[in-house]
Short mmCIF file of C-alpha atoms and ligand atoms in Angstrom, two decimals:
data_model
loop_
_atom_site.label_atom_id
_atom_site.label_comp_id
_atom_site.label_asym_id
_atom_site.label_seq_id
_atom_site.Cartn_x
_atom_site.Cartn_y
_atom_site.Cartn_z
CA MET Q 1 85.63 92.92 101.92
CA SER Q 2 87.60 93.27 104.64
CA THR Q 3 89.52 91.62 107.70
CA LYS Q 4 90.75 92.54 111.06
CA TRP Q 5 94.84 91.78 110.63
CA THR Q 6 95.89 90.26 114.10
CA PRO Q 7 99.04 89.46 115.70
CA GLY Q 8 101.89 87.33 113.90
CA PRO Q 9 104.85 86.61 111.86
CA HIS Q 10 104.88 87.66 108.40
CA ARG Q 11 100.62 86.74 108.63
CA ARG Q 12 99.10 88.20 105.58
CA PRO Q 13 95.33 89.50 105.85
CA GLU Q 14 92.64 87.38 103.93
CA ALA Q 15 90.20 88.58 101.91
CA SER Q 16 86.65 87.34 103.18
CA THR Q 17 83.98 87.21 101.21
CA SER Q 18 81.02 88.81 102.82
CA PRO Q 19 81.84 92.06 105.12
CA ASP Q 20 82.31 91.69 108.90
CA ALA Q 21 80.49 93.25 111.72
CA ALA Q 22 82.34 95.69 111.67
CA ASP Q 23 81.81 96.72 108.37
CA SER Q 24 78.32 96.24 107.55
CA SER Q 25 77.88 99.21 110.61
CA LEU Q 26 80.62 101.54 108.30
CA ALA Q 27 76.89 101.68 105.77
CA THR Q 28 74.90 103.20 108.11
CA THR Q 29 77.28 105.92 109.25
CA ALA Q 30 75.25 108.52 108.02
CA ASP Q 31 72.84 108.47 111.41
CA ARG Q 32 75.81 108.30 113.78
CA LYS Q 33 77.21 111.58 115.36
CA ASP Q 34 80.72 110.38 115.85
CA THR Q 35 82.80 109.57 112.85
CA ASP Q 36 83.39 104.75 112.18
CA PHE Q 37 87.22 105.85 112.53
CA ASP Q 38 89.46 108.85 113.87
CA VAL Q 39 91.80 107.49 110.84
CA ALA Q 40 91.33 106.63 107.09
CA ILE Q 41 94.72 105.55 105.05
CA VAL Q 42 93.76 105.00 101.46
CA GLY Q 43 96.24 102.70 100.24
CA GLY Q 44 98.21 99.91 101.22
CA GLY Q 45 101.85 101.15 99.75
CA PHE Q 46 104.86 101.83 102.81
CA ALA Q 47 103.45 105.38 102.84
CA GLY Q 48 100.30 104.08 103.84
CA ALA Q 49 101.45 101.60 106.02
CA THR Q 50 103.67 104.04 108.02
CA ALA Q 51 101.19 106.04 108.72
CA ALA Q 52 98.55 102.92 109.57
CA ARG Q 53 101.75 102.28 112.51
CA GLU Q 54 102.37 105.95 113.96
CA LEU Q 55 98.10 106.99 113.75
CA GLY Q 56 97.79 103.65 115.65
CA GLN Q 57 100.53 103.80 117.88
CA ALA Q 58 99.58 107.12 119.13
CA GLY Q 59 96.26 105.70 120.54
CA LEU Q 60 93.62 107.09 117.53
CA ARG Q 61 91.28 103.65 115.47
CA VAL Q 62 92.75 103.86 111.44
CA VAL Q 63 91.18 102.28 108.71
CA LEU Q 64 92.72 101.19 106.14
CA LEU Q 65 91.15 100.80 102.17
CA GLU Q 66 93.44 99.01 100.26
CA ALA Q 67 92.60 98.38 96.46
CA ARG Q 68 94.25 94.95 96.16
CA ASP Q 69 93.82 91.92 97.49
CA ARG Q 70 96.96 92.64 98.80
CA LEU Q 71 98.96 94.74 100.69
CA GLY Q 72 102.67 96.81 99.47
CA GLY Q 73 101.47 98.61 96.53
CA ARG Q 74 104.26 98.97 94.22
CA THR Q 75 107.17 96.31 96.18
CA TYR Q 76 105.86 92.77 95.42
CA THR Q 77 107.69 89.73 97.21
CA ALA Q 78 106.73 87.34 95.03
CA GLU Q 79 109.04 83.93 94.25
CA PHE Q 80 110.24 83.20 90.39
CA ALA Q 81 112.60 79.50 89.69
CA GLY Q 82 112.15 78.21 93.16
CA ARG Q 83 113.74 81.98 94.82
CA PRO Q 84 111.98 84.77 96.82
CA VAL Q 85 111.58 88.11 94.03
CA GLU Q 86 110.58 91.78 94.65
CA LEU Q 87 108.88 92.83 91.29
CA GLY Q 88 108.44 95.76 92.16
CA GLY Q 89 110.98 98.03 94.68
CA ALA Q 90 113.00 95.33 95.96
CA TRP Q 91 117.37 97.57 97.18
CA VAL Q 92 117.84 99.57 100.88
CA HIS Q 93 120.48 101.11 102.36
CA TRP Q 94 121.93 102.58 105.68
CA LEU Q 95 122.19 106.11 103.26
CA GLN Q 96 118.41 106.10 103.24
CA PRO Q 97 117.57 106.46 106.68
CA HIS Q 98 113.96 105.94 107.67
CA VAL Q 99 113.41 102.77 105.68
CA TRP Q 100 117.08 101.62 107.62
CA ALA Q 101 115.53 103.19 111.00
CA GLU Q 102 112.37 100.65 109.59
CA MET Q 103 114.55 97.54 109.33
CA ARG Q 104 116.34 98.54 112.89
CA ARG Q 105 113.21 98.69 114.26
CA TYR Q 106 111.98 94.75 113.91
CA GLY Q 107 115.50 93.12 114.07
CA LEU Q 108 114.72 93.21 109.76
CA GLY Q 109 118.28 91.63 108.07
CA VAL Q 110 119.32 91.86 104.93
CA ILE Q 111 120.67 89.74 101.06
CA GLU Q 112 123.87 90.96 99.17
CA ASP Q 113 123.22 91.86 94.89
CA PRO Q 114 126.70 93.71 95.20
CA PHE Q 115 128.05 96.44 92.05
CA THR Q 116 131.04 94.88 92.46
CA GLY Q 117 132.91 92.02 91.16
CA LEU Q 118 131.70 91.54 88.38
CA ASP Q 119 132.52 88.89 85.83
CA GLU Q 120 131.49 90.56 83.10
CA THR Q 121 129.99 94.06 81.61
CA ARG Q 122 128.40 95.00 78.75
CA VAL Q 123 126.77 98.49 76.85
CA MET Q 124 124.03 98.33 73.88
CA GLY Q 125 123.78 101.72 71.95
CA ASN Q 126 120.54 102.30 70.38
CA ASP Q 127 122.10 100.44 67.09
CA GLY Q 128 121.39 97.42 68.71
CA VAL Q 129 125.07 96.33 69.56
CA ALA Q 130 126.71 94.82 72.21
CA SER Q 131 129.48 95.28 73.33
CA VAL Q 132 132.09 93.97 75.90
CA VAL Q 133 133.43 96.73 78.35
CA PRO Q 134 135.96 94.81 80.93
CA PRO Q 135 134.56 95.67 84.11
CA ASP Q 136 137.29 97.40 85.58
CA GLN Q 137 136.89 100.49 82.94
CA PHE Q 138 132.70 100.08 83.37
CA LEU Q 139 132.94 100.87 87.02
CA ARG Q 140 136.01 103.47 86.00
CA ASP Q 141 133.71 105.27 83.13
CA ILE Q 142 130.31 105.14 85.01
CA ARG Q 143 131.65 107.17 87.88
CA ASP Q 144 133.59 110.00 85.80
CA GLY Q 145 130.29 109.78 83.91
CA PHE Q 146 128.21 110.44 86.61
CA GLU Q 147 130.34 112.97 88.69
CA LYS Q 148 130.40 114.88 84.87
CA PHE Q 149 126.96 114.46 85.32
CA CYS Q 150 126.34 115.34 88.92
CA HIS Q 151 129.26 118.05 89.16
CA ASP Q 152 126.80 121.38 90.96
CA VAL Q 153 125.25 118.49 92.67
CA TRP Q 154 127.22 119.84 96.79
CA GLN Q 155 126.30 123.64 95.63
CA LEU Q 156 122.50 122.51 94.44
CA PHE Q 157 121.44 120.38 97.41
CA PRO Q 158 123.16 121.31 100.68
CA ARG Q 159 120.10 120.04 101.94
CA PRO Q 160 119.17 116.75 100.53
CA TYR Q 161 116.17 116.73 102.77
CA GLU Q 162 115.27 120.54 101.45
CA PRO Q 163 115.19 120.10 98.25
CA LEU Q 164 113.95 123.82 97.71
CA TYR Q 165 116.59 125.50 99.79
CA ASN Q 166 118.90 126.80 97.47
CA PRO Q 167 116.70 129.27 94.64
CA LYS Q 168 118.54 127.54 91.02
CA VAL Q 169 117.00 125.20 91.71
CA LEU Q 170 113.62 126.55 90.22
CA GLU Q 171 116.07 127.46 87.00
CA LEU Q 172 116.82 124.11 86.61
CA ASP Q 173 113.87 122.47 86.94
CA GLU Q 174 113.77 124.05 82.65
CA LEU Q 175 116.11 121.41 81.98
CA SER Q 176 115.81 117.84 81.90
CA CYS Q 177 118.64 114.98 81.77
CA ALA Q 178 118.82 115.03 77.79
CA ASP Q 179 119.90 118.42 78.08
CA ARG Q 180 122.81 117.61 81.30
CA ILE Q 181 124.11 114.71 79.48
CA ALA Q 182 123.89 116.95 75.84
CA GLU Q 183 125.99 119.15 77.47
CA LEU Q 184 129.09 116.92 78.90
CA ASP Q 185 132.29 115.22 77.20
CA LEU Q 186 131.88 112.19 77.41
CA THR Q 187 132.65 108.98 76.00
CA ASP Q 188 130.69 106.76 73.60
CA THR Q 189 130.10 103.95 76.32
CA GLN Q 190 129.91 107.00 79.17
CA ARG Q 191 126.96 108.31 77.16
CA ILE Q 192 125.51 105.02 76.80
CA GLN Q 193 125.57 103.85 80.93
CA LEU Q 194 124.74 108.15 81.74
CA ASN Q 195 121.64 107.80 79.18
CA SER Q 196 120.20 103.91 79.81
CA PHE Q 197 120.46 105.13 84.13
CA MET Q 198 118.32 108.10 83.21
CA THR Q 199 115.80 106.73 80.90
CA LEU Q 200 115.40 104.05 84.26
CA TYR Q 201 115.86 106.56 86.70
CA GLY Q 202 112.78 108.49 84.46
CA GLY Q 203 111.00 105.17 83.34
CA ALA Q 204 110.64 108.18 80.51
CA VAL Q 205 112.99 109.80 77.37
CA THR Q 206 115.76 111.28 78.74
CA SER Q 207 114.51 114.69 77.28
CA GLN Q 208 111.15 113.53 79.34
CA PHE Q 209 112.79 113.09 83.05
CA GLY Q 210 113.43 116.93 85.24
CA LEU Q 211 117.44 117.64 85.97
CA PRO Q 212 116.82 118.18 89.64
CA GLY Q 213 115.07 115.47 90.86
CA MET Q 214 117.73 113.44 90.12
CA LEU Q 215 120.39 114.91 90.72
CA LYS Q 216 118.51 115.64 94.44
CA LEU Q 217 118.27 111.68 94.52
CA TYR Q 218 122.03 111.51 93.84
CA ALA Q 219 122.63 114.10 97.17
CA ALA Q 220 120.95 112.30 98.32
CA GLY Q 221 123.48 109.81 98.73
CA GLY Q 222 125.68 111.29 100.31
CA TRP Q 223 126.79 113.61 96.84
CA ASN Q 224 129.09 110.85 96.14
CA TYR Q 225 129.12 108.03 93.37
CA ASP Q 226 130.16 105.71 95.52
CA ALA Q 227 127.89 105.30 97.78
CA PHE Q 228 125.08 106.43 95.45
CA ALA Q 229 125.38 103.17 93.45
CA ASP Q 230 126.52 101.22 96.74
CA ALA Q 231 122.72 102.47 97.69
CA GLU Q 232 120.06 101.52 95.22
CA THR Q 233 121.42 98.11 94.44
CA HIS Q 234 123.06 96.19 96.43
CA TYR Q 235 120.84 94.97 99.87
CA ARG Q 236 117.65 93.28 99.90
CA ILE Q 237 115.26 92.68 103.02
CA GLU Q 238 115.84 89.34 103.93
CA SER Q 239 111.50 88.49 104.36
CA GLY Q 240 111.81 90.13 101.53
CA THR Q 241 109.04 93.75 101.04
CA LEU Q 242 106.61 91.42 102.65
CA GLY Q 243 108.67 91.16 105.75
CA LEU Q 244 108.38 95.40 106.48
CA ILE Q 245 105.24 95.95 105.87
CA THR Q 246 103.95 93.45 107.87
CA CYS Q 247 105.44 94.31 110.73
CA LEU Q 248 104.32 98.06 110.32
CA ILE Q 249 100.73 96.52 110.20
CA GLU Q 250 101.21 94.00 112.54
CA ASP Q 251 102.05 96.83 114.43
CA SER Q 252 99.50 99.50 113.78
CA SER Q 253 96.45 97.48 115.18
CA CYS Q 254 95.07 99.04 112.42
CA LYS Q 255 91.58 97.40 110.39
CA VAL Q 256 92.87 96.95 106.75
CA ARG Q 257 90.21 96.59 103.76
CA LEU Q 258 91.65 94.81 101.11
CA ASN Q 259 89.80 94.66 97.28
CA ALA Q 260 88.36 98.72 98.60
CA ALA Q 261 89.28 101.38 95.94
CA VAL Q 262 87.78 103.83 97.25
CA GLU Q 263 85.59 105.92 94.37
CA ARG Q 264 84.65 109.24 95.50
CA ILE Q 265 85.69 111.65 98.73
CA GLU Q 266 83.94 113.92 100.97
CA HIS Q 267 85.85 116.56 102.45
CA ASN Q 268 83.85 118.93 103.86
CA ILE Q 269 81.15 117.79 106.08
CA GLY Q 270 83.11 118.80 109.48
CA ALA Q 271 84.37 115.31 108.94
CA VAL Q 272 85.76 113.13 105.58
CA ARG Q 273 84.20 109.88 103.71
CA LEU Q 274 84.76 107.61 101.45
CA HIS Q 275 83.20 105.49 99.62
CA THR Q 276 84.43 102.23 97.92
CA ARG Q 277 83.92 100.47 94.55
CA ASP Q 278 81.40 98.12 96.23
CA GLY Q 279 79.38 100.36 97.40
CA ASN Q 280 80.90 100.57 101.43
CA ALA Q 281 81.58 103.53 102.50
CA VAL Q 282 83.13 104.62 106.26
CA SER Q 283 83.83 107.71 107.64
CA ALA Q 284 86.83 109.59 109.62
CA LYS Q 285 87.94 113.14 110.72
CA ALA Q 286 90.88 112.90 108.66
CA ALA Q 287 91.96 111.32 106.20
CA VAL Q 288 95.93 110.72 104.40
CA ILE Q 289 95.48 110.03 100.80
CA THR Q 290 98.78 107.61 99.48
CA LEU Q 291 97.66 106.81 96.00
CA PRO Q 292 100.40 107.15 92.88
CA LEU Q 293 99.93 110.13 91.47
CA ASN Q 294 98.40 108.34 88.10
CA CYS Q 295 95.44 107.00 89.86
CA TYR Q 296 94.28 110.40 91.68
CA THR Q 297 91.87 110.64 88.86
CA ASP Q 298 90.30 107.28 89.41
CA VAL Q 299 89.43 109.03 92.93
CA ASP Q 300 86.32 111.89 93.08
CA PHE Q 301 87.35 114.41 95.52
CA ASP Q 302 84.36 117.05 96.67
CA PRO Q 303 84.60 119.18 97.16
CA ALA Q 304 87.57 119.58 94.37
CA LEU Q 305 91.50 119.49 95.58
CA SER Q 306 93.53 122.58 94.42
CA LEU Q 307 94.50 123.56 91.82
CA ALA Q 308 97.76 123.01 92.22
CA LYS Q 309 97.03 119.66 92.95
CA GLN Q 310 95.02 118.81 89.76
CA ASN Q 311 97.97 120.44 87.73
CA TRP Q 312 99.92 117.59 89.33
CA ILE Q 313 96.63 115.14 88.71
CA ASN Q 314 96.21 116.23 84.77
CA GLU Q 315 100.19 116.13 83.67
CA GLY Q 316 100.66 112.58 85.24
CA MET Q 317 103.91 110.78 86.55
CA ILE Q 318 106.46 110.02 83.55
CA SER Q 319 107.70 106.43 84.63
CA LYS Q 320 106.34 104.08 82.46
CA GLY Q 321 108.47 101.33 83.63
CA ALA Q 322 108.55 97.05 84.65
CA LYS Q 323 110.51 94.89 86.44
CA LEU Q 324 111.43 90.95 84.07
CA PHE Q 325 113.15 87.80 85.54
CA VAL Q 326 114.64 85.52 83.73
CA HIS Q 327 116.58 82.40 83.65
CA VAL Q 328 118.82 81.63 81.58
CA ARG Q 329 120.06 77.56 81.26
CA GLU Q 330 124.03 78.95 80.88
CA ASN Q 331 126.53 79.94 84.32
CA LEU Q 332 126.98 84.13 82.72
CA GLY Q 333 128.46 84.56 86.30
CA ARG Q 334 127.84 87.99 87.90
CA VAL Q 335 127.23 89.98 84.80
CA PHE Q 336 126.01 94.18 83.94
CA ALA Q 337 124.52 95.05 81.47
CA PHE Q 338 122.96 99.16 80.34
CA CYS Q 339 120.84 99.24 77.21
CA ASP Q 340 120.98 102.90 75.77
CA GLU Q 341 117.63 104.97 76.33
CA ALA Q 342 116.18 103.06 73.04
CA GLN Q 343 116.71 99.90 74.25
CA PRO Q 344 114.01 97.28 76.31
CA LEU Q 345 116.41 95.83 79.12
CA ASN Q 346 118.32 99.27 80.50
CA TRP Q 347 119.49 97.71 83.81
CA VAL Q 348 120.16 93.45 83.12
CA GLN Q 349 122.46 92.01 86.58
CA THR Q 350 122.53 89.06 87.77
CA LEU Q 351 121.32 88.12 91.42
CA THR Q 352 121.22 84.49 91.45
CA TYR Q 353 124.38 82.23 89.42
CA GLY Q 354 125.93 78.91 89.76
CA ASP Q 355 126.46 75.88 87.68
CA ASP Q 356 123.22 74.14 89.34
CA ILE Q 357 121.34 76.82 88.11
CA GLY Q 358 122.36 78.57 85.72
CA THR Q 359 122.11 82.27 86.06
CA ILE Q 360 118.36 84.17 87.19
CA LEU Q 361 118.44 88.12 85.72
CA SER Q 362 117.31 90.65 87.45
CA ILE Q 363 116.25 93.32 84.46
CA THR Q 364 114.62 97.11 84.84
CA VAL Q 365 112.78 98.52 81.40
CA ALA Q 366 112.79 101.49 82.09
CA ARG Q 367 109.69 101.52 79.46
CA ALA Q 368 107.20 99.39 79.26
CA SER Q 369 105.91 100.69 75.85
CA THR Q 370 109.35 98.92 74.83
CA ILE Q 371 108.70 95.05 75.54
CA ASP Q 372 105.75 92.67 76.47
CA VAL Q 373 107.67 91.51 79.27
CA ASP Q 374 104.58 88.67 79.24
CA ASP Q 375 105.89 87.28 75.92
CA LYS Q 376 109.11 84.96 76.10
CA ALA Q 377 109.86 84.50 72.97
CA GLN Q 378 110.86 88.17 72.51
CA ILE Q 379 112.16 88.68 75.11
CA THR Q 380 114.91 85.75 74.79
CA ALA Q 381 115.84 87.92 71.42
CA GLU Q 382 116.73 90.63 73.07
CA VAL Q 383 118.55 88.57 75.72
CA ARG Q 384 120.81 86.50 73.00
CA ARG Q 385 121.24 90.51 71.64
CA LEU Q 386 122.58 91.24 75.20
CA PHE Q 387 124.76 87.26 76.23
CA GLY Q 388 124.55 85.65 72.72
CA ASP Q 389 122.61 81.65 72.64
CA VAL Q 390 121.55 81.78 75.50
CA ASP Q 391 119.39 78.64 75.95
CA VAL Q 392 116.16 80.99 78.31
CA ILE Q 393 114.79 79.00 80.58
CA ASP Q 394 111.59 80.76 82.14
CA THR Q 395 110.44 84.65 82.22
CA ARG Q 396 108.22 86.29 84.36
CA GLY Q 397 107.08 90.09 83.62
CA TYR Q 398 105.39 92.81 85.55
CA ASP Q 399 103.93 96.05 83.50
CA TRP Q 400 103.40 98.83 86.40
CA ALA Q 401 102.06 100.88 84.24
CA ALA Q 402 99.59 98.13 83.34
CA ASP Q 403 98.54 98.07 86.44
CA PRO Q 404 95.69 99.65 87.24
CA PHE Q 405 96.27 100.49 90.67
CA ALA Q 406 99.89 102.21 90.00
CA ARG Q 407 100.04 102.95 86.47
CA GLY Q 408 103.49 103.98 86.71
CA ALA Q 409 106.64 102.12 88.14
CA TRP Q 410 109.10 104.34 90.54
CA PRO Q 411 107.93 107.65 91.08
CA ALA Q 412 109.97 109.53 88.97
CA TYR Q 413 109.58 113.67 88.44
CA ARG Q 414 109.32 115.00 84.76
CA VAL Q 415 110.43 118.44 83.25
CA GLY Q 416 109.45 121.36 86.54
CA GLN Q 417 107.53 118.64 87.74
CA LEU Q 418 110.27 119.55 91.14
CA SER Q 419 109.77 123.21 91.79
CA ARG Q 420 106.25 122.02 92.65
CA LEU Q 421 106.38 119.84 95.44
CA PRO Q 422 105.35 121.26 98.55
CA ALA Q 423 102.09 121.47 96.60
CA LEU Q 424 101.30 117.60 96.51
CA GLN Q 425 102.33 117.42 100.22
CA GLN Q 426 100.08 120.48 100.82
CA PRO Q 427 97.10 119.40 103.27
CA GLU Q 428 93.52 120.91 102.27
CA GLY Q 429 91.05 120.37 104.95
CA ARG Q 430 91.14 116.89 106.17
CA LEU Q 431 93.04 115.28 103.99
CA PHE Q 432 96.68 114.83 104.06
CA PHE Q 433 98.84 113.70 101.00
CA GLY Q 434 101.27 111.06 100.92
CA GLY Q 435 103.46 108.78 98.67
CA SER Q 436 106.80 108.28 98.22
CA ILE Q 437 106.08 111.35 95.15
CA THR Q 438 105.85 113.71 98.49
CA ALA Q 439 109.13 112.50 99.73
CA ASN Q 440 111.44 115.44 100.79
CA GLY Q 441 114.69 112.28 100.08
CA TRP Q 442 114.65 109.03 98.30
CA HIS Q 443 111.62 110.35 96.92
CA GLU Q 444 112.09 107.33 94.49
CA PHE Q 445 111.94 104.91 96.99
CA ILE Q 446 110.92 102.81 99.51
CA ASP Q 447 113.32 105.01 102.41
CA GLY Q 448 110.52 108.47 99.97
CA ALA Q 449 107.12 106.16 100.85
CA ILE Q 450 107.99 105.87 104.84
CA GLU Q 451 108.86 109.57 104.91
CA SER Q 452 105.83 110.98 103.60
CA GLY Q 453 103.93 107.94 105.73
CA LEU Q 454 105.95 110.46 108.99
CA ARG Q 455 105.15 113.51 108.16
CA THR Q 456 101.67 112.71 106.81
CA ALA Q 457 101.74 111.01 110.99
CA ARG Q 458 102.58 113.69 112.57
CA GLU Q 459 100.23 116.18 110.05
CA VAL Q 460 96.78 113.97 111.03
CA GLN Q 461 97.78 114.18 115.14
CA ILE Q 462 98.77 118.40 115.21
CA LEU Q 463 95.18 118.21 113.58
CA LEU Q 464 93.35 115.85 116.08
CA GLY Q 465 95.43 116.58 118.75
CA GLY Q 466 95.65 115.10 121.60
CA ASP Q 467 92.64 113.52 122.14
CA GLY Q 468 91.53 112.08 118.79
CA SER Q 469 89.29 115.12 118.22
C1 FAD P 1 109.42 97.91 89.28
C2 FAD P 1 109.98 98.47 90.97
C3 FAD P 1 111.06 99.09 90.80
C4 FAD P 1 111.44 99.50 91.92
N1 FAD P 1 113.44 99.80 92.42
C5 FAD P 1 113.05 100.10 93.56
C6 FAD P 1 114.26 99.74 94.54
O1 FAD P 1 115.17 99.14 94.69
N2 FAD P 1 114.54 100.25 95.43
C7 FAD P 1 113.31 100.69 96.43
O2 FAD P 1 113.61 101.94 97.51
N3 FAD P 1 111.70 101.29 95.84
C8 FAD P 1 111.99 100.43 94.53
N4 FAD P 1 110.91 101.54 93.67
C9 FAD P 1 109.51 102.64 94.03
C10 FAD P 1 109.02 102.18 94.93
O3 FAD P 1 108.77 100.42 95.29
C11 FAD P 1 108.05 103.38 95.46
O4 FAD P 1 108.14 104.16 95.29
C12 FAD P 1 106.80 102.87 97.24
O5 FAD P 1 106.77 101.20 97.01
C13 FAD P 1 106.01 103.76 96.77
O6 FAD P 1 105.68 103.58 97.74
P1 FAD P 1 103.69 104.75 97.73
O7 FAD P 1 103.65 103.98 99.20
O8 FAD P 1 104.06 105.91 97.62
O9 FAD P 1 102.76 103.79 96.92
P2 FAD P 1 102.28 102.70 96.64
O10 FAD P 1 103.07 101.26 96.95
O11 FAD P 1 101.96 102.49 94.87
O12 FAD P 1 101.02 102.10 97.83
C14 FAD P 1 99.87 103.08 97.56
C15 FAD P 1 98.42 101.48 97.26
O13 FAD P 1 97.23 102.66 97.07
C16 FAD P 1 96.59 101.85 96.51
N5 FAD P 1 95.54 102.63 95.22
C17 FAD P 1 95.69 102.15 94.06
N6 FAD P 1 94.36 102.99 93.66
C18 FAD P 1 93.21 103.53 94.73
C19 FAD P 1 92.09 103.57 95.26
N7 FAD P 1 91.47 104.00 94.42
N8 FAD P 1 91.97 103.15 96.63
C20 FAD P 1 92.43 102.42 97.80
N9 FAD P 1 94.18 101.96 96.97
C21 FAD P 1 94.08 102.05 96.07
C22 FAD P 1 97.69 101.03 95.73
O14 FAD P 1 96.78 99.44 95.06
C23 FAD P 1 98.42 100.72 96.26
O15 FAD P 1 98.31 99.80 96.87
C24 FAD P 1 111.09 100.62 92.64
C25 FAD P 1 109.25 100.24 92.13
C26 FAD P 1 109.08 99.33 90.94
C27 FAD P 1 108.12 100.04 90.20
#
């Protein structure tokens, strides 16, 4: 199934049920001397869309193969309680330079979800007991806890976009976030806050989550707690993540094929041939691969990828989180809660509130295995453990670990992986590797995906030269 992307205000491509004329020729390319396209891009998330825009604007013939029936990948603008919500990546900031530059380029505004002006803040320990902590104290505690956790970050990451610049990072990569938390002198509240935060950023238990990967994000946020906190959860894109990805694709003149899951990539033939599950094939001079790490096992590379990349693929990406929105009848005001590692609702914040609508809570679940995000009764029970006997009207969840084209959530490094980042970024012949997990800077973020799209596009252009040969 395929579609030609045509310009228009935030228009999405619609999958057609029969291949169009251009696509039907793709299956018979074996007889052709030339390739169907200059570049094939695997994956239509922010990494793939950025690479497509760059390469399309450079005058190259680009096809983008996306397994789903929509673009955006781990970003997903949807609707809940009559409002637009982001079921995946959401928050952006000017301290995330790549995504911000794209928003400026296309003139996109922001919506605010401030982490300040909170009416009520709570923490819940692993014992399941929720405590109200006054907002001022809650914010002081988290800042102080974070500053202790990140005490050496300036020395370790003087250049956050060159993550291995200080060789000491290699030693530190043997440590987990749990190791660092255990070393610190913290209050009970701070321990819960840091555990919640780190389990969330890892999408896994804190003993699996590599310490320097987390510290690097903090460094990218300006080595400063308030700046980092503002960067990670304050501003959403006004037109949704879909608005930005639409701008990128409209600007690319690339050919988008939806429902085109790549299952085999041959790259030893002086070109690249990509086979999709629907029996089609497309050839190109180079390919940009932006698969989520846990989806590489679905694709047969011929010849096989380097052993270093295979190690990454076999280890996989740890983050197995989920997103959840809950509509509560009561007006709870602007609330925020952290729940400890063993709890399902690790990060809870008010998205919208008012006497007319009650409260819409935006919740991030670190480990989707701790709760069924489609089970309203289970969710209601958990929300009541935090906020008392509230009336839950509706819920909407998205389990990214169960999504076959993600198999995981925000990209987090397990212990020992950051040291081996260059192997993940390394081109192999005509194949170039992007995706936010390969980013030098904000690798858990949309910004990292865009950074990687820019890098891979540059690498492809160097290979193909000015004339696309
Ligand atoms: C719940 C959640 C919350 C997040 N919160 C934030 C946030 O607030 N701010 C932020 O900046 N980031 C956030 N992130 C992270 C951010 O969304 C991701 O880092 C980023 O979107 C990843 O982009 P990508 O292009 O690297 O990968 P993806 O978006 O995963 O794109 C890869 C694409 O490859 C496709 N694909 C998979 N298999 C195949 C195949 N065989 N053939 C063809 N295509 C295939 C997938 O369908 C997908 O479209 C969050 C992520 C999640 C899940």
